[in-house]
mmCIF file of N, CA and C in Angstrom:
data_model
loop_
_atom_site.group_PDB
_atom_site.id
_atom_site.type_symbol
_atom_site.label_atom_id
_atom_site.label_comp_id
_atom_site.label_asym_id
_atom_site.label_seq_id
_atom_site.Cartn_x
_atom_site.Cartn_y
_atom_site.Cartn_z
ATOM 1 N N MET L 1 0.846 -1.184 0.000
ATOM 2 C CA MET L 1 0.000 0.000 0.000
ATOM 3 C C MET L 1 0.888 1.243 0.000
ATOM 4 N N ARG L 2 0.552 2.176 -0.810
ATOM 5 C CA ARG L 2 1.254 3.440 -0.753
ATOM 6 C C ARG L 2 0.613 4.298 0.322
ATOM 7 N N ARG L 3 1.415 5.049 1.013
ATOM 8 C CA ARG L 3 0.877 5.921 2.061
ATOM 9 C C ARG L 3 0.211 7.124 1.410
ATOM 10 N N HIS L 4 -0.797 7.608 2.058
ATOM 11 C CA HIS L 4 -1.549 8.766 1.568
ATOM 12 C C HIS L 4 -0.933 10.052 2.113
ATOM 13 N N ASN L 5 -0.915 11.072 1.299
ATOM 14 C CA ASN L 5 -0.516 12.395 1.762
ATOM 15 C C ASN L 5 -1.776 13.054 2.322
ATOM 16 N N PHE L 6 -1.903 13.086 3.639
ATOM 17 C CA PHE L 6 -3.138 13.561 4.258
ATOM 18 C C PHE L 6 -3.498 14.979 3.843
ATOM 19 N N LYS L 7 -2.506 15.809 3.550
ATOM 20 C CA LYS L 7 -2.787 17.197 3.181
ATOM 21 C C LYS L 7 -3.479 17.312 1.827
ATOM 22 N N LYS L 8 -3.440 16.246 1.048
ATOM 23 C CA LYS L 8 -4.103 16.238 -0.254
ATOM 24 C C LYS L 8 -5.462 15.544 -0.211
ATOM 25 N N LEU L 9 -5.805 14.958 0.926
ATOM 26 C CA LEU L 9 -7.094 14.271 1.049
ATOM 27 C C LEU L 9 -8.211 15.291 1.274
ATOM 28 N N GLN L 10 -9.249 15.208 0.461
ATOM 29 C CA GLN L 10 -10.377 16.135 0.576
ATOM 30 C C GLN L 10 -11.011 16.065 1.970
ATOM 31 N N ILE L 11 -11.071 14.884 2.557
ATOM 32 C CA ILE L 11 -11.678 14.761 3.887
ATOM 33 C C ILE L 11 -10.867 15.509 4.941
ATOM 34 N N TRP L 12 -9.541 15.504 4.801
ATOM 35 C CA TRP L 12 -8.710 16.239 5.757
ATOM 36 C C TRP L 12 -8.887 17.745 5.561
ATOM 37 N N ILE L 13 -8.930 18.191 4.317
ATOM 38 C CA ILE L 13 -9.116 19.612 4.017
ATOM 39 C C ILE L 13 -10.449 20.099 4.596
ATOM 40 N N GLU L 14 -11.504 19.328 4.380
ATOM 41 C CA GLU L 14 -12.818 19.722 4.907
ATOM 42 C C GLU L 14 -12.861 19.639 6.429
ATOM 43 N N ALA L 15 -12.150 18.691 7.004
ATOM 44 C CA ALA L 15 -12.071 18.608 8.467
ATOM 45 C C ALA L 15 -11.365 19.832 9.034
ATOM 46 N N MET L 16 -10.331 20.291 8.363
ATOM 47 C CA MET L 16 -9.626 21.507 8.803
ATOM 48 C C MET L 16 -10.540 22.727 8.699
ATOM 49 N N ASP L 17 -11.336 22.802 7.644
ATOM 50 C CA ASP L 17 -12.306 23.895 7.510
ATOM 51 C C ASP L 17 -13.329 23.856 8.647
ATOM 52 N N LEU L 18 -13.747 22.641 9.017
ATOM 53 C CA LEU L 18 -14.704 22.505 10.113
ATOM 54 C C LEU L 18 -14.087 22.969 11.434
ATOM 55 N N ILE L 19 -12.798 22.705 11.632
ATOM 56 C CA ILE L 19 -12.118 23.190 12.835
ATOM 57 C C ILE L 19 -12.202 24.712 12.901
ATOM 58 N N ASP L 20 -11.930 25.370 11.781
ATOM 59 C CA ASP L 20 -11.998 26.834 11.748
ATOM 60 C C ASP L 20 -13.392 27.324 12.136
ATOM 61 N N GLU L 21 -14.409 26.700 11.563
ATOM 62 C CA GLU L 21 -15.784 27.112 11.873
ATOM 63 C C GLU L 21 -16.140 26.791 13.317
ATOM 64 N N ASN L 22 -15.637 25.668 13.804
ATOM 65 C CA ASN L 22 -15.888 25.287 15.188
ATOM 66 C C ASN L 22 -15.327 26.319 16.156
ATOM 67 N N TYR L 23 -14.079 26.748 15.924
ATOM 68 C CA TYR L 23 -13.468 27.710 16.845
ATOM 69 C C TYR L 23 -14.199 29.048 16.832
ATOM 70 N N LEU L 24 -14.734 29.432 15.689
ATOM 71 C CA LEU L 24 -15.567 30.640 15.642
ATOM 72 C C LEU L 24 -16.825 30.445 16.479
ATOM 73 N N LEU L 25 -17.450 29.286 16.323
ATOM 74 C CA LEU L 25 -18.674 28.986 17.068
ATOM 75 C C LEU L 25 -18.399 28.939 18.567
ATOM 76 N N THR L 26 -17.370 28.188 18.968
ATOM 77 C CA THR L 26 -17.148 28.008 20.407
ATOM 78 C C THR L 26 -16.662 29.286 21.092
ATOM 79 N N SER L 27 -16.071 30.185 20.334
ATOM 80 C CA SER L 27 -15.640 31.454 20.936
ATOM 81 C C SER L 27 -16.848 32.302 21.346
ATOM 82 N N GLU L 28 -18.006 31.992 20.784
ATOM 83 C CA GLU L 28 -19.225 32.744 21.099
ATOM 84 C C GLU L 28 -20.102 32.059 22.138
ATOM 85 N N LEU L 29 -19.679 30.889 22.616
ATOM 86 C CA LEU L 29 -20.467 30.200 23.647
ATOM 87 C C LEU L 29 -20.363 30.958 24.963
ATOM 88 N N PRO L 30 -21.360 30.782 25.828
ATOM 89 C CA PRO L 30 -21.317 31.461 27.128
ATOM 90 C C PRO L 30 -20.063 31.096 27.930
ATOM 91 N N ASP L 31 -19.607 32.027 28.747
ATOM 92 C CA ASP L 31 -18.400 31.804 29.549
ATOM 93 C C ASP L 31 -18.505 30.569 30.430
ATOM 94 N N TYR L 32 -19.714 30.257 30.907
ATOM 95 C CA TYR L 32 -19.845 29.098 31.779
ATOM 96 C C TYR L 32 -19.632 27.774 31.033
ATOM 97 N N GLU L 33 -19.542 27.806 29.720
ATOM 98 C CA GLU L 33 -19.247 26.613 28.929
ATOM 99 C C GLU L 33 -17.762 26.510 28.572
ATOM 100 N N LYS L 34 -16.940 27.386 29.141
ATOM 101 C CA LYS L 34 -15.510 27.421 28.819
ATOM 102 C C LYS L 34 -14.837 26.069 29.022
ATOM 103 N N PHE L 35 -15.170 25.382 30.096
ATOM 104 C CA PHE L 35 -14.540 24.101 30.396
ATOM 105 C C PHE L 35 -15.472 22.927 30.155
ATOM 106 N N GLY L 36 -16.591 23.186 29.514
ATOM 107 C CA GLY L 36 -17.556 22.138 29.197
ATOM 108 C C GLY L 36 -17.672 21.935 27.698
ATOM 109 N N LEU L 37 -18.760 22.428 27.177
ATOM 110 C CA LEU L 37 -19.070 22.229 25.767
ATOM 111 C C LEU L 37 -18.002 22.817 24.846
ATOM 112 N N ARG L 38 -17.487 23.966 25.180
ATOM 113 C CA ARG L 38 -16.454 24.604 24.336
ATOM 114 C C ARG L 38 -15.227 23.702 24.201
ATOM 115 N N THR L 39 -14.722 23.232 25.317
ATOM 116 C CA THR L 39 -13.545 22.361 25.302
ATOM 117 C C THR L 39 -13.834 21.063 24.560
ATOM 118 N N GLN L 40 -14.993 20.479 24.815
ATOM 119 C CA GLN L 40 -15.339 19.205 24.193
ATOM 120 C C GLN L 40 -15.475 19.344 22.678
ATOM 121 N N MET L 41 -16.102 20.431 22.227
ATOM 122 C CA MET L 41 -16.263 20.643 20.785
ATOM 123 C C MET L 41 -14.917 20.908 20.115
ATOM 124 N N ASN L 42 -14.061 21.664 20.776
ATOM 125 C CA ASN L 42 -12.739 21.921 20.207
ATOM 126 C C ASN L 42 -11.957 20.617 20.063
ATOM 127 N N ARG L 43 -12.010 19.787 21.077
ATOM 128 C CA ARG L 43 -11.278 18.518 21.031
ATOM 129 C C ARG L 43 -11.836 17.587 19.963
ATOM 130 N N SER L 44 -13.144 17.476 19.886
ATOM 131 C CA SER L 44 -13.695 16.536 18.908
ATOM 132 C C SER L 44 -13.485 17.025 17.483
ATOM 133 N N SER L 45 -13.550 18.332 17.244
ATOM 134 C CA SER L 45 -13.314 18.822 15.883
ATOM 135 C C SER L 45 -11.872 18.586 15.464
ATOM 136 N N VAL L 46 -10.937 18.837 16.368
ATOM 137 C CA VAL L 46 -9.522 18.609 16.059
ATOM 138 C C VAL L 46 -9.248 17.111 15.871
ATOM 139 N N SER L 47 -9.950 16.294 16.614
ATOM 140 C CA SER L 47 -9.769 14.847 16.524
ATOM 141 C C SER L 47 -10.142 14.304 15.147
ATOM 142 N N ILE L 48 -11.109 14.912 14.489
ATOM 143 C CA ILE L 48 -11.519 14.452 13.157
ATOM 144 C C ILE L 48 -10.319 14.498 12.214
ATOM 145 N N ALA L 49 -9.710 15.665 12.091
ATOM 146 C CA ALA L 49 -8.564 15.834 11.187
ATOM 147 C C ALA L 49 -7.332 15.082 11.690
ATOM 148 N N SER L 50 -7.129 15.079 12.993
ATOM 149 C CA SER L 50 -5.946 14.421 13.556
ATOM 150 C C SER L 50 -5.936 12.925 13.275
ATOM 151 N N ASN L 51 -7.076 12.280 13.390
ATOM 152 C CA ASN L 51 -7.138 10.846 13.126
ATOM 153 C C ASN L 51 -6.922 10.535 11.652
ATOM 154 N N ILE L 52 -7.398 11.410 10.772
ATOM 155 C CA ILE L 52 -7.144 11.219 9.342
ATOM 156 C C ILE L 52 -5.641 11.287 9.072
ATOM 157 N N SER L 53 -4.991 12.307 9.627
ATOM 158 C CA SER L 53 -3.553 12.456 9.367
ATOM 159 C C SER L 53 -2.752 11.328 10.007
ATOM 160 N N GLU L 54 -3.080 10.960 11.231
ATOM 161 C CA GLU L 54 -2.345 9.877 11.881
ATOM 162 C C GLU L 54 -2.536 8.558 11.138
ATOM 163 N N GLY L 55 -3.746 8.285 10.727
ATOM 164 C CA GLY L 55 -4.024 7.044 10.010
ATOM 165 C C GLY L 55 -3.315 6.952 8.677
ATOM 166 N N SER L 56 -3.106 8.099 8.049
ATOM 167 C CA SER L 56 -2.457 8.092 6.736
ATOM 168 C C SER L 56 -1.011 7.600 6.809
ATOM 169 N N SER L 57 -0.437 7.594 7.987
ATOM 170 C CA SER L 57 0.950 7.145 8.143
ATOM 171 C C SER L 57 1.057 5.635 8.322
ATOM 172 N N LYS L 58 -0.058 4.962 8.457
ATOM 173 C CA LYS L 58 -0.022 3.522 8.733
ATOM 174 C C LYS L 58 0.309 2.725 7.475
ATOM 175 N N ARG L 59 0.838 1.537 7.685
ATOM 176 C CA ARG L 59 1.372 0.731 6.577
ATOM 177 C C ARG L 59 0.311 0.022 5.757
ATOM 178 N N THR L 60 -0.864 -0.217 6.331
ATOM 179 C CA THR L 60 -1.896 -0.950 5.587
ATOM 180 C C THR L 60 -3.208 -0.181 5.598
ATOM 181 N N ASN L 61 -4.028 -0.477 4.608
ATOM 182 C CA ASN L 61 -5.356 0.122 4.568
ATOM 183 C C ASN L 61 -6.174 -0.277 5.788
ATOM 184 N N LYS L 62 -5.991 -1.509 6.253
ATOM 185 C CA LYS L 62 -6.732 -1.988 7.420
ATOM 186 C C LYS L 62 -6.453 -1.099 8.632
ATOM 187 N N HIS L 63 -5.187 -0.737 8.827
ATOM 188 C CA HIS L 63 -4.837 0.131 9.946
ATOM 189 C C HIS L 63 -5.353 1.561 9.723
ATOM 190 N N PHE L 64 -5.270 2.033 8.491
ATOM 191 C CA PHE L 64 -5.768 3.368 8.165
ATOM 192 C C PHE L 64 -7.264 3.452 8.444
ATOM 193 N N VAL L 65 -7.997 2.403 8.068
ATOM 194 C CA VAL L 65 -9.448 2.387 8.273
ATOM 195 C C VAL L 65 -9.801 2.525 9.744
ATOM 196 N N LYS L 66 -9.006 1.929 10.630
ATOM 197 C CA LYS L 66 -9.274 2.053 12.071
ATOM 198 C C LYS L 66 -9.254 3.526 12.487
ATOM 199 N N TYR L 67 -8.286 4.279 11.989
ATOM 200 C CA TYR L 67 -8.206 5.703 12.322
ATOM 201 C C TYR L 67 -9.324 6.499 11.642
ATOM 202 N N LEU L 68 -9.695 6.096 10.450
ATOM 203 C CA LEU L 68 -10.818 6.761 9.784
ATOM 204 C C LEU L 68 -12.122 6.498 10.538
ATOM 205 N N ASP L 69 -12.269 5.283 11.074
ATOM 206 C CA ASP L 69 -13.436 4.984 11.913
ATOM 207 C C ASP L 69 -13.466 5.900 13.136
ATOM 208 N N ASP L 70 -12.300 6.105 13.745
ATOM 209 C CA ASP L 70 -12.219 7.005 14.895
ATOM 210 C C ASP L 70 -12.566 8.440 14.485
ATOM 211 N N SER L 71 -12.102 8.841 13.310
ATOM 212 C CA SER L 71 -12.404 10.170 12.789
ATOM 213 C C SER L 71 -13.907 10.334 12.587
ATOM 214 N N LEU L 72 -14.524 9.315 12.022
ATOM 215 C CA LEU L 72 -15.971 9.339 11.813
ATOM 216 C C LEU L 72 -16.706 9.421 13.149
ATOM 217 N N GLY L 73 -16.213 8.703 14.140
ATOM 218 C CA GLY L 73 -16.807 8.770 15.475
ATOM 219 C C GLY L 73 -16.710 10.166 16.062
ATOM 220 N N SER L 74 -15.586 10.818 15.871
ATOM 221 C CA SER L 74 -15.418 12.193 16.363
ATOM 222 C C SER L 74 -16.348 13.153 15.624
ATOM 223 N N ALA L 75 -16.561 12.912 14.346
ATOM 224 C CA ALA L 75 -17.488 13.757 13.579
ATOM 225 C C ALA L 75 -18.917 13.601 14.098
ATOM 226 N N CYS L 76 -19.289 12.383 14.450
ATOM 227 C CA CYS L 76 -20.619 12.153 15.023
ATOM 228 C C CYS L 76 -20.730 12.775 16.413
ATOM 229 N N GLU L 77 -19.665 12.668 17.179
ATOM 230 C CA GLU L 77 -19.624 13.299 18.504
ATOM 231 C C GLU L 77 -19.809 14.814 18.353
ATOM 232 N N TRP L 78 -19.087 15.420 17.414
ATOM 233 C CA TRP L 78 -19.190 16.861 17.197
ATOM 234 C C TRP L 78 -20.598 17.244 16.763
ATOM 235 N N GLU L 79 -21.213 16.412 15.922
ATOM 236 C CA GLU L 79 -22.587 16.703 15.490
ATOM 237 C C GLU L 79 -23.543 16.700 16.681
ATOM 238 N N THR L 80 -23.353 15.777 17.609
ATOM 239 C CA THR L 80 -24.183 15.748 18.817
ATOM 240 C C THR L 80 -23.995 17.022 19.631
ATOM 241 N N GLN L 81 -22.754 17.452 19.768
ATOM 242 C CA GLN L 81 -22.470 18.672 20.525
ATOM 243 C C GLN L 81 -23.068 19.899 19.825
ATOM 244 N N LEU L 82 -23.053 19.885 18.507
ATOM 245 C CA LEU L 82 -23.706 20.952 17.746
ATOM 246 C C LEU L 82 -25.199 20.981 18.046
ATOM 247 N N ASN L 83 -25.807 19.808 18.122
ATOM 248 C CA ASN L 83 -27.222 19.720 18.474
ATOM 249 C C ASN L 83 -27.489 20.272 19.871
ATOM 250 N N VAL L 84 -26.581 20.010 20.795
ATOM 251 C CA VAL L 84 -26.723 20.561 22.151
ATOM 252 C C VAL L 84 -26.705 22.084 22.082
ATOM 253 N N CYS L 85 -25.788 22.636 21.310
ATOM 254 C CA CYS L 85 -25.715 24.097 21.155
ATOM 255 C C CYS L 85 -27.042 24.665 20.655
ATOM 256 N N PHE L 86 -27.604 23.997 19.680
ATOM 257 C CA PHE L 86 -28.872 24.476 19.123
ATOM 258 C C PHE L 86 -30.002 24.337 20.140
ATOM 259 N N ARG L 87 -30.087 23.198 20.792
ATOM 260 C CA ARG L 87 -31.165 22.959 21.764
ATOM 261 C C ARG L 87 -31.076 23.900 22.961
ATOM 262 N N GLN L 88 -29.860 24.343 23.274
ATOM 263 C CA GLN L 88 -29.674 25.282 24.381
ATOM 264 C C GLN L 88 -29.754 26.739 23.918
ATOM 265 N N ASN L 89 -30.107 26.937 22.655
ATOM 266 C CA ASN L 89 -30.252 28.277 22.060
ATOM 267 C C ASN L 89 -28.951 29.072 22.064
ATOM 268 N N PHE L 90 -27.823 28.361 21.908
ATOM 269 C CA PHE L 90 -26.529 29.034 21.809
ATOM 270 C C PHE L 90 -26.245 29.492 20.382
ATOM 271 N N ILE L 91 -26.913 28.866 19.406
ATOM 272 C CA ILE L 91 -26.725 29.231 18.000
ATOM 273 C C ILE L 91 -28.075 29.316 17.304
ATOM 274 N N SER L 92 -28.109 30.065 16.219
ATOM 275 C CA SER L 92 -29.343 30.221 15.453
ATOM 276 C C SER L 92 -29.656 28.953 14.667
ATOM 277 N N GLU L 93 -30.890 28.846 14.240
ATOM 278 C CA GLU L 93 -31.285 27.694 13.434
ATOM 279 C C GLU L 93 -30.541 27.675 12.098
ATOM 280 N N ASP L 94 -30.357 28.837 11.499
ATOM 281 C CA ASP L 94 -29.626 28.897 10.224
ATOM 282 C C ASP L 94 -28.194 28.401 10.382
ATOM 283 N N LYS L 95 -27.510 28.842 11.430
ATOM 284 C CA LYS L 95 -26.133 28.424 11.681
ATOM 285 C C LYS L 95 -26.083 26.926 11.965
ATOM 286 N N PHE L 96 -27.029 26.456 12.754
ATOM 287 C CA PHE L 96 -27.109 25.035 13.068
ATOM 288 C C PHE L 96 -27.271 24.210 11.799
ATOM 289 N N GLN L 97 -28.218 24.592 10.958
ATOM 290 C CA GLN L 97 -28.472 23.823 9.733
ATOM 291 C C GLN L 97 -27.268 23.840 8.800
ATOM 292 N N ASP L 98 -26.604 24.982 8.692
ATOM 293 C CA ASP L 98 -25.415 25.086 7.847
ATOM 294 C C ASP L 98 -24.308 24.152 8.338
ATOM 295 N N LEU L 99 -24.026 24.194 9.627
ATOM 296 C CA LEU L 99 -22.951 23.364 10.178
ATOM 297 C C LEU L 99 -23.334 21.883 10.201
ATOM 298 N N GLU L 100 -24.596 21.605 10.456
ATOM 299 C CA GLU L 100 -25.031 20.206 10.450
ATOM 300 C C GLU L 100 -24.876 19.609 9.049
ATOM 301 N N LYS L 101 -25.235 20.378 8.037
ATOM 302 C CA LYS L 101 -25.080 19.911 6.659
ATOM 303 C C LYS L 101 -23.611 19.646 6.336
ATOM 304 N N LYS L 102 -22.725 20.537 6.783
ATOM 305 C CA LYS L 102 -21.291 20.369 6.510
ATOM 306 C C LYS L 102 -20.725 19.140 7.202
ATOM 307 N N VAL L 103 -21.071 18.920 8.466
ATOM 308 C CA VAL L 103 -20.511 17.768 9.171
ATOM 309 C C VAL L 103 -21.098 16.474 8.620
ATOM 310 N N GLN L 104 -22.354 16.479 8.228
ATOM 311 C CA GLN L 104 -22.940 15.266 7.654
ATOM 312 C C GLN L 104 -22.329 14.944 6.292
ATOM 313 N N LYS L 105 -22.021 15.962 5.519
ATOM 314 C CA LYS L 105 -21.335 15.767 4.237
ATOM 315 C C LYS L 105 -19.948 15.171 4.477
ATOM 316 N N LEU L 106 -19.244 15.683 5.476
ATOM 317 C CA LEU L 106 -17.926 15.165 5.826
ATOM 318 C C LEU L 106 -18.031 13.715 6.297
ATOM 319 N N GLN L 107 -19.015 13.411 7.117
ATOM 320 C CA GLN L 107 -19.222 12.037 7.577
ATOM 321 C C GLN L 107 -19.428 11.094 6.391
ATOM 322 N N SER L 108 -20.205 11.532 5.437
ATOM 323 C CA SER L 108 -20.467 10.727 4.248
ATOM 324 C C SER L 108 -19.190 10.487 3.443
ATOM 325 N N LYS L 109 -18.382 11.531 3.295
ATOM 326 C CA LYS L 109 -17.125 11.389 2.552
ATOM 327 C C LYS L 109 -16.151 10.464 3.270
ATOM 328 N N ILE L 110 -16.080 10.569 4.589
ATOM 329 C CA ILE L 110 -15.208 9.670 5.352
ATOM 330 C C ILE L 110 -15.689 8.226 5.180
ATOM 331 N N SER L 111 -16.997 8.018 5.287
ATOM 332 C CA SER L 111 -17.565 6.671 5.121
ATOM 333 C C SER L 111 -17.267 6.106 3.741
ATOM 334 N N ASN L 112 -17.428 6.930 2.720
ATOM 335 C CA ASN L 112 -17.145 6.478 1.353
ATOM 336 C C ASN L 112 -15.671 6.143 1.169
ATOM 337 N N PHE L 113 -14.803 6.931 1.796
ATOM 338 C CA PHE L 113 -13.361 6.665 1.705
ATOM 339 C C PHE L 113 -13.030 5.345 2.397
ATOM 340 N N ILE L 114 -13.636 5.111 3.550
ATOM 341 C CA ILE L 114 -13.456 3.826 4.252
ATOM 342 C C ILE L 114 -13.877 2.678 3.348
ATOM 343 N N ASP L 115 -15.042 2.812 2.717
ATOM 344 C CA ASP L 115 -15.531 1.753 1.823
ATOM 345 C C ASP L 115 -14.557 1.514 0.675
ATOM 346 N N SER L 116 -13.995 2.584 0.124
ATOM 347 C CA SER L 116 -13.055 2.411 -1.002
ATOM 348 C C SER L 116 -11.781 1.700 -0.556
ATOM 349 N N LEU L 117 -11.327 1.993 0.648
ATOM 350 C CA LEU L 117 -10.130 1.318 1.159
ATOM 351 C C LEU L 117 -10.414 -0.151 1.479
ATOM 352 N N ASP L 118 -11.620 -0.413 2.000
ATOM 353 C CA ASP L 118 -12.000 -1.793 2.303
ATOM 354 C C ASP L 118 -12.038 -2.645 1.036
ATOM 355 N N MET L 119 -12.458 -2.052 -0.076
ATOM 356 C CA MET L 119 -12.541 -2.795 -1.337
ATOM 357 C C MET L 119 -11.151 -3.096 -1.896
ATOM 358 N N ASN L 120 -10.180 -2.279 -1.544
ATOM 359 C CA ASN L 120 -8.820 -2.456 -2.049
ATOM 360 C C ASN L 120 -7.973 -3.349 -1.153
ATOM 361 N N GLU L 121 -8.534 -3.819 -0.082
ATOM 362 C CA GLU L 121 -7.774 -4.612 0.896
ATOM 363 C C GLU L 121 -7.607 -6.034 0.425
#
């Protein structure tokens, strides 16, 4: 297996974009969420891209897929936290729908990439 250059992977690029949007969102959360939701969302958003990059260094597709699965899990975790933000009225419905669409699109791309690697194994 040839190793992937994570910086050229569309899923990593979109995950990095989501990190940027996440930090904008969490900077506007109430101060009492500084060590709660804000920290958790920052960690899970960074984890999406981090697992993609770490997995790309592995020697086999099977090992890479494990990290992509973790990345997908972090994307789902972040989506749940986004839902909490909306339910707690921390963000507008328009912002929620925009970010939910982006994370779901990213989840789909990660899943499709996993499937493509599984077929090549």
